[in-house]
mmCIF file of C-alpha atoms in Angstrom:
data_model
loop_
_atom_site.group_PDB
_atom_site.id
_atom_site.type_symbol
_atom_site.label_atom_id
_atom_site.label_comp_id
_atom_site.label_asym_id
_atom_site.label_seq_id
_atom_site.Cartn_x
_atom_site.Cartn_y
_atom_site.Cartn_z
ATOM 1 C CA UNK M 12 88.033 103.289 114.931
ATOM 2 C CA UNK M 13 91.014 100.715 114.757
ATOM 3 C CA UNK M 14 91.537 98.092 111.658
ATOM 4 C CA UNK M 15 91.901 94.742 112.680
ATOM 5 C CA UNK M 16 95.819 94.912 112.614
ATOM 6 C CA UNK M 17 95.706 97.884 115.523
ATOM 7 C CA UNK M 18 93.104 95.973 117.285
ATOM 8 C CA UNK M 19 94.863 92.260 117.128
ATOM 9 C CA UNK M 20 98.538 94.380 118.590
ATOM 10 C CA UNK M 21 96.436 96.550 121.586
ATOM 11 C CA UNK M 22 95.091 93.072 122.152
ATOM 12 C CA UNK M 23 98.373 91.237 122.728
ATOM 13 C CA UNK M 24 99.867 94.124 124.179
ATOM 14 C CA UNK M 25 97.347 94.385 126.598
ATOM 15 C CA UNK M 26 97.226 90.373 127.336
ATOM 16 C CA UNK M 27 101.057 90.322 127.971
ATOM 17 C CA UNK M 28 101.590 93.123 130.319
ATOM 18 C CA UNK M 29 98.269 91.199 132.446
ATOM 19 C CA UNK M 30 100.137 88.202 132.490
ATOM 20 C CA UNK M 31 104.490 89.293 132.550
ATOM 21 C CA UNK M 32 104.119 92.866 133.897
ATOM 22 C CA UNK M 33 106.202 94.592 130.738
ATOM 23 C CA UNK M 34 105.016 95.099 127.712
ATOM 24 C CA UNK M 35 106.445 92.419 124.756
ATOM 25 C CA UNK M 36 109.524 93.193 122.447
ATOM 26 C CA UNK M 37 109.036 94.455 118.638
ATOM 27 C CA UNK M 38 110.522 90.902 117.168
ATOM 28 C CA UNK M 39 107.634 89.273 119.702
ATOM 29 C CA UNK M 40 104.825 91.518 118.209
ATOM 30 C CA UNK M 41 106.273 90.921 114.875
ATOM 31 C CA UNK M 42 105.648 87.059 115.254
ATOM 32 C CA UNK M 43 102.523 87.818 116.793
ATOM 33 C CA UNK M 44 100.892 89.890 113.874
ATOM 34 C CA UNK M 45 102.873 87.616 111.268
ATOM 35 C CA UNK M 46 104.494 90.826 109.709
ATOM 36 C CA UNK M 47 107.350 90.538 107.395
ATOM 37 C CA UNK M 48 109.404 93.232 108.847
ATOM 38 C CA UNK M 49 109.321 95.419 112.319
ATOM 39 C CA UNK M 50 108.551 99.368 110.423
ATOM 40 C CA UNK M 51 105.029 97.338 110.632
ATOM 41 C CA UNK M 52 104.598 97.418 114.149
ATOM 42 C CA UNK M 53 106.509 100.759 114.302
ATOM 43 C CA UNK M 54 103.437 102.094 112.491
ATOM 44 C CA UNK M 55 100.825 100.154 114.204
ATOM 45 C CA UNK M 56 102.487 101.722 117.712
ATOM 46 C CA UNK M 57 102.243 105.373 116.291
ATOM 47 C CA UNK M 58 98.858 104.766 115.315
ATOM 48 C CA UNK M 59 97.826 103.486 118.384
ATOM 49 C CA UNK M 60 99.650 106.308 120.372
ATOM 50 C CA UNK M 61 98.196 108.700 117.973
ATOM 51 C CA UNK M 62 94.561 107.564 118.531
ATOM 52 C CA UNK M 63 95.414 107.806 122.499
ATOM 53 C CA UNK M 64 95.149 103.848 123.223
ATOM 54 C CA UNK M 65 99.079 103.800 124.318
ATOM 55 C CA UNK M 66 101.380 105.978 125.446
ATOM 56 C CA UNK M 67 105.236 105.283 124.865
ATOM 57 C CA UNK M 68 107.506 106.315 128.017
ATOM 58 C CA UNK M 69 110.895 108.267 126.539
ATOM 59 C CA UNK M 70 114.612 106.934 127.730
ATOM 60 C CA UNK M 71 112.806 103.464 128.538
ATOM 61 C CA UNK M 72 113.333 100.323 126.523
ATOM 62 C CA UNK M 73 110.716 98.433 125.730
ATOM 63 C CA UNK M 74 108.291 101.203 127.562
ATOM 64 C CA UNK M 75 104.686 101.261 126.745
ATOM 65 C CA UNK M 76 102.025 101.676 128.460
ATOM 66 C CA UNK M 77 97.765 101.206 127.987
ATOM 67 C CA UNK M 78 96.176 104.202 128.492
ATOM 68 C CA UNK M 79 92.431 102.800 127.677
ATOM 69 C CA UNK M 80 90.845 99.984 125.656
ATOM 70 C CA UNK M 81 88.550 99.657 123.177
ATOM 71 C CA UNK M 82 84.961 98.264 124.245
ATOM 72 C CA UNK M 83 85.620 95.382 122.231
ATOM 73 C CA UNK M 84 88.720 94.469 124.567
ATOM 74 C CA UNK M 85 86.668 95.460 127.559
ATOM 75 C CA UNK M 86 87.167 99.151 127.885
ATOM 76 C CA UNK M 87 84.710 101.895 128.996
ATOM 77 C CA UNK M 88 82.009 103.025 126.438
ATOM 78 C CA UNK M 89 83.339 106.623 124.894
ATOM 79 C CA UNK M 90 81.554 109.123 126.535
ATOM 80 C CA UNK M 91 78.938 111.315 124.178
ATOM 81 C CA UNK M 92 80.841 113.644 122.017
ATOM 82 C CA UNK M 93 80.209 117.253 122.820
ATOM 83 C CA UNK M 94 79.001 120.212 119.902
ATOM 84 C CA UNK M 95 82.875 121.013 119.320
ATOM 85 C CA UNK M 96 84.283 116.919 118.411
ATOM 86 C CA UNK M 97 83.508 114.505 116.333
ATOM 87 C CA UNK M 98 82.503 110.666 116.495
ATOM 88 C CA UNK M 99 84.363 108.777 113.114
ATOM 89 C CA UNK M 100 81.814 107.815 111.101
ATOM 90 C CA UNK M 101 80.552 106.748 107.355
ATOM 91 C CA UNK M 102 77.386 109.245 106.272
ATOM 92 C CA UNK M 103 74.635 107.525 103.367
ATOM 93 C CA UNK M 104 75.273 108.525 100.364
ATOM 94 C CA UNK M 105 71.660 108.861 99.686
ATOM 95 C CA UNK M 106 69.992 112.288 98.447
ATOM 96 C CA UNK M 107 68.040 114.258 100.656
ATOM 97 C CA UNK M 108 64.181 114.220 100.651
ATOM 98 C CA UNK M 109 63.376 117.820 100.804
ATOM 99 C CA UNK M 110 61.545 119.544 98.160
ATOM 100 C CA UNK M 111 62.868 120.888 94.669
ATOM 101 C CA UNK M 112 64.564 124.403 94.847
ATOM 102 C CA UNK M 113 63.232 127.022 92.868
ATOM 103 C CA UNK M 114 66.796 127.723 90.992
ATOM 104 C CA UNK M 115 69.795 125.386 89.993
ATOM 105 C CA UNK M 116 72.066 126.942 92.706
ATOM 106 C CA UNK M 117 69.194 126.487 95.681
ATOM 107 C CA UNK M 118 69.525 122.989 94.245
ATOM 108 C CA UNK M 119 73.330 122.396 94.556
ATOM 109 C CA UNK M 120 73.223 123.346 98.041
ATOM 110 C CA UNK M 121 70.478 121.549 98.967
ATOM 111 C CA UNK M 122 71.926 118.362 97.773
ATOM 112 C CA UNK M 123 75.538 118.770 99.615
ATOM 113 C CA UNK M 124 75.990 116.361 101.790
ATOM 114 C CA UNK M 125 78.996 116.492 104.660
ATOM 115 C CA UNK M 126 80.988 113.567 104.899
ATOM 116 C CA UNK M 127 84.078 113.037 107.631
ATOM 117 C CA UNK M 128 87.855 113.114 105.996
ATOM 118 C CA UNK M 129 88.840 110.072 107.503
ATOM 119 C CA UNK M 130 92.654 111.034 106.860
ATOM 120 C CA UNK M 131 95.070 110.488 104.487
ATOM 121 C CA UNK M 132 95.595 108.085 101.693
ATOM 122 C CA UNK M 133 99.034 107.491 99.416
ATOM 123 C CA UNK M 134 99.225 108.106 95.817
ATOM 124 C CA UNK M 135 102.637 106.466 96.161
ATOM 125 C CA UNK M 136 104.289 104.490 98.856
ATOM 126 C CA UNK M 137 101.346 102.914 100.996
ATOM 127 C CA UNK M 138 101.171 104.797 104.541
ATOM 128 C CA UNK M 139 98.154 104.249 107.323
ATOM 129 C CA UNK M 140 95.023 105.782 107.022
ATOM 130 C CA UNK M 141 94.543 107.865 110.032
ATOM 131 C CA UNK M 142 90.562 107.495 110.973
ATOM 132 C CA UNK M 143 90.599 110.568 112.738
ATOM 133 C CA UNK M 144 87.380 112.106 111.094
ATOM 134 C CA UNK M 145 88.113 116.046 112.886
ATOM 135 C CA UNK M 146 87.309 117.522 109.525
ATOM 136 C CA UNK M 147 84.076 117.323 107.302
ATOM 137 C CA UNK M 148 83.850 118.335 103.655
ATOM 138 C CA UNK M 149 80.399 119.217 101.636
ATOM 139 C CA UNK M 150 80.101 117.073 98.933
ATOM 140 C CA UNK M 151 77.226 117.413 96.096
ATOM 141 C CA UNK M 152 74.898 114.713 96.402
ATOM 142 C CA UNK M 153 75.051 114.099 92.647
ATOM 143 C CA UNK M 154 78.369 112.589 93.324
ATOM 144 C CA UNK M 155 77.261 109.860 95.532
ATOM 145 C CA UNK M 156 75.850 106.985 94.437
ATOM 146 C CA UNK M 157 72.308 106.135 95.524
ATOM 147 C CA UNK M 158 73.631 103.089 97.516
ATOM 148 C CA UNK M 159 76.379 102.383 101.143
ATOM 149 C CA UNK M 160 78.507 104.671 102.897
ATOM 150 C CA UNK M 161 80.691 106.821 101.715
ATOM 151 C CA UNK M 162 83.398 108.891 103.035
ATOM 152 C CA UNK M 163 86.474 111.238 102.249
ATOM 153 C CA UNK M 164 90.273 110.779 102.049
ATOM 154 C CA UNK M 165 92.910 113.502 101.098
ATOM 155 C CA UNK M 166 95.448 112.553 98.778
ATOM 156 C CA UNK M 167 99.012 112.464 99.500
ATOM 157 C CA UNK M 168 101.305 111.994 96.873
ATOM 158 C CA UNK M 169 101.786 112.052 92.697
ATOM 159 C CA UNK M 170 100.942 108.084 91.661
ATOM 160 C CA UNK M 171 97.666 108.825 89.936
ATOM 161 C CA UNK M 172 98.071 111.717 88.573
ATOM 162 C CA UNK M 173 97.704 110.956 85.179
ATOM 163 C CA UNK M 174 94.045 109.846 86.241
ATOM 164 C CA UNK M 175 93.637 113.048 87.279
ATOM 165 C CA UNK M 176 94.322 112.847 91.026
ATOM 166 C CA UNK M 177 96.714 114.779 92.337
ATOM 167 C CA UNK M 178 98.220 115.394 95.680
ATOM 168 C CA UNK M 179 96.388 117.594 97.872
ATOM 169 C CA UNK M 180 92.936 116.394 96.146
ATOM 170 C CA UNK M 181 89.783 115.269 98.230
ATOM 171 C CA UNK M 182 88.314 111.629 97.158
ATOM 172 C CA UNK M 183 85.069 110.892 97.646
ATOM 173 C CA UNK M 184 85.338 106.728 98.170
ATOM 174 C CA UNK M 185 81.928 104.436 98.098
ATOM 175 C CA UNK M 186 82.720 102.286 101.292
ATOM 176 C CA UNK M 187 82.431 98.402 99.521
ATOM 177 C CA UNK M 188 84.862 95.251 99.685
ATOM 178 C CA UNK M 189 84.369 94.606 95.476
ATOM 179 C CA UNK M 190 85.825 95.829 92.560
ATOM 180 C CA UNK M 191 86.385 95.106 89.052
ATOM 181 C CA UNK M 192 89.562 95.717 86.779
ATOM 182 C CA UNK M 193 89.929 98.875 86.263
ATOM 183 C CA UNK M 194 88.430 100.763 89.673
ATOM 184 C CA UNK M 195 90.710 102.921 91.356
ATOM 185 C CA UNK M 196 90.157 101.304 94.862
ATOM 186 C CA UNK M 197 91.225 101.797 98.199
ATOM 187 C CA UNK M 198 93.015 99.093 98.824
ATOM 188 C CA UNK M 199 94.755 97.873 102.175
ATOM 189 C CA UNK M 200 97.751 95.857 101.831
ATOM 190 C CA UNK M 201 99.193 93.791 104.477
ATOM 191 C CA UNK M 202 96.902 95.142 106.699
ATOM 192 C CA UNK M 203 98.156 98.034 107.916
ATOM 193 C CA UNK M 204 99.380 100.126 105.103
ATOM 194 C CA UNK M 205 96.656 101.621 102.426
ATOM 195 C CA UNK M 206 97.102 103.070 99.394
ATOM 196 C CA UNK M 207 94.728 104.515 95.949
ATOM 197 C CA UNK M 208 95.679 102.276 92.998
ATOM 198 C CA UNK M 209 94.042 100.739 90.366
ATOM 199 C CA UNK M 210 92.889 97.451 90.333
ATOM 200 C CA UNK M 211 93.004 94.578 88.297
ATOM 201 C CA UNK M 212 93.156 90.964 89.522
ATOM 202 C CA UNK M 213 95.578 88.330 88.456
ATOM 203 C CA UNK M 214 94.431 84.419 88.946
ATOM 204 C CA UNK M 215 95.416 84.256 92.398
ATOM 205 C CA UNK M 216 97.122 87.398 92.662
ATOM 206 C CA UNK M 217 96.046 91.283 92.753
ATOM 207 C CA UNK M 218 98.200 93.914 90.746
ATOM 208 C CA UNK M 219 97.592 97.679 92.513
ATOM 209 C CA UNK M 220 98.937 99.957 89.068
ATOM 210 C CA UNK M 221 100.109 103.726 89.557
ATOM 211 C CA UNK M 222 98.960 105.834 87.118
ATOM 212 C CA UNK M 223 102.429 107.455 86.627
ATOM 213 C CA UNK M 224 105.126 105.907 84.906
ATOM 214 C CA UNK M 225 107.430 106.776 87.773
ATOM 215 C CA UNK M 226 105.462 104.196 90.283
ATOM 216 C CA UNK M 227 106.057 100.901 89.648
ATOM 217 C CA UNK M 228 102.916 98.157 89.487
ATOM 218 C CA UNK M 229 102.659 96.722 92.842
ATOM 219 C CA UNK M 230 101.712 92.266 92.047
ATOM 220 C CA UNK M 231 100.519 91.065 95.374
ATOM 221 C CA UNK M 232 99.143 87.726 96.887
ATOM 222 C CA UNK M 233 95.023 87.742 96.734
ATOM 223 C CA UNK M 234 94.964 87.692 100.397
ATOM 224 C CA UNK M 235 97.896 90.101 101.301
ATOM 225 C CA UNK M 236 95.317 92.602 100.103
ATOM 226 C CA UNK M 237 91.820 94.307 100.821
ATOM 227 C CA UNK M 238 89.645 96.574 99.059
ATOM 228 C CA UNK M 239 87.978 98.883 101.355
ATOM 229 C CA UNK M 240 86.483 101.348 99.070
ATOM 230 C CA UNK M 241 86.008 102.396 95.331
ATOM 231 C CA UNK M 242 86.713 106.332 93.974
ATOM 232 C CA UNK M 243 83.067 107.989 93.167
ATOM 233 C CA UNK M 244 84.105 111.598 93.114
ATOM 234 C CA UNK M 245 87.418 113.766 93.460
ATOM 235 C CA UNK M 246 86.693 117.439 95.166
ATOM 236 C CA UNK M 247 89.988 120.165 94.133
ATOM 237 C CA UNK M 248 90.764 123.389 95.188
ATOM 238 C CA UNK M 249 92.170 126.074 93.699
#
């Protein structure tokens, strides 16, 4: 599961080592992707190499090299998964059908739905989700809403605490591309870096606001940023 960013750099990666033989310089793939600055890339290259698409050479400049491509960019199809992994996915958010329990806990547990942590989001300085989906986490199915996909982040970091989301927490996010003023959303910026902020839109311009005094309001260009999911739920433990 790669975001368009990841996908667009494999791509030109890929297409320049075809044509030239070595792999293109970080100022190249910077112009390519239209980034502002190079710790871009930097993270689009670890998340590539973490996902198992790359592999960087040590003591080599410049030294990457393709280890497999997406179907999209004409790789193999991923082999079937086996009982002990896990394919990244998003899980409806519908109940199940199954009859009425005889007692409220029978009920509870009947209801829970598992839904893949996809990774991590920032409550604070925007980092990149990592869509790695190893770990699943029962959620009641009161929590969901009876429409789209949903799925699970941990939190990392202190910017919304004071709407009661702290670091460490589990959110449950309603997978959906709208919001209105006010949702805490997660919101790509740039992207490549995502972050959980609430949103409120500005004329031409989006403002992602920290719900901590010590994180300033981030006032971004409309199209600099994308809302990938609302907050429906928050799961803590103690």
């Amino acid at each position: 599961m790669l975001t368009k960013k990841q996908l667009q750099l494999l791509e030109f990666i890929n297409t320049r080592m075809q044509k030239d033989g070595v792999p293109p310089s970080f100022d190249e793939m910077k112009e390519a992707l239209d980034l502002r600055s190079k710790s871009g890339i930097h993270r689009l290259i670890t998340a590539l190499e973490e996902r198992g698409f790359i592999r960087r050479l040590a003591h080599r400049a410049r030294a990457i090299e393709i280890v497999k491509l997406p179907e999209s960019l004409g790789g193999a199809p991923s082999a079937p998964v086996s009982q002990g992994g896990f394919t990244p996915r998003v899980i409806d958010g519908d109940r199940p059908s199954s009859p009425p329990p005889s007692n409220a806990f029978d009920v509870e547990v009947a209801t829970a739905i598992n839904l893949p942590i996809m990774g991590k989001i920032a409550a604070g300085v925007p980092i990149e989700a990592v869509s790695d989906g190893a770990v699943n986490v029962a959620v009641p199915g009161s929590m969901l809403s009876g429409q789209g996909n949903h799925y699970a982040l941990e939190v990392k970091g202190e910017s919304m605490v004071e709407a009661g989301i702290n670091h460490g927490d589990i959110v449950v996010i309603r997978e959906t591309s709208q919001a209105k003023d006010g949702d805490i959303v997660v919101a790509m910026v740039e992207g490549y870096e995502t972050t959980l902020k609430r949103y409120k839109r500005m004329g031409d311009r989006i403002a992602l606001e920290a719900a901590n005094p010590a994180f300033e309001t981030r006032i971004l260009p409309a199209d600099r940023v994308e809302v990938q999911g609302r907050l429906v739920g928050l799961i803590r433990s103690y």
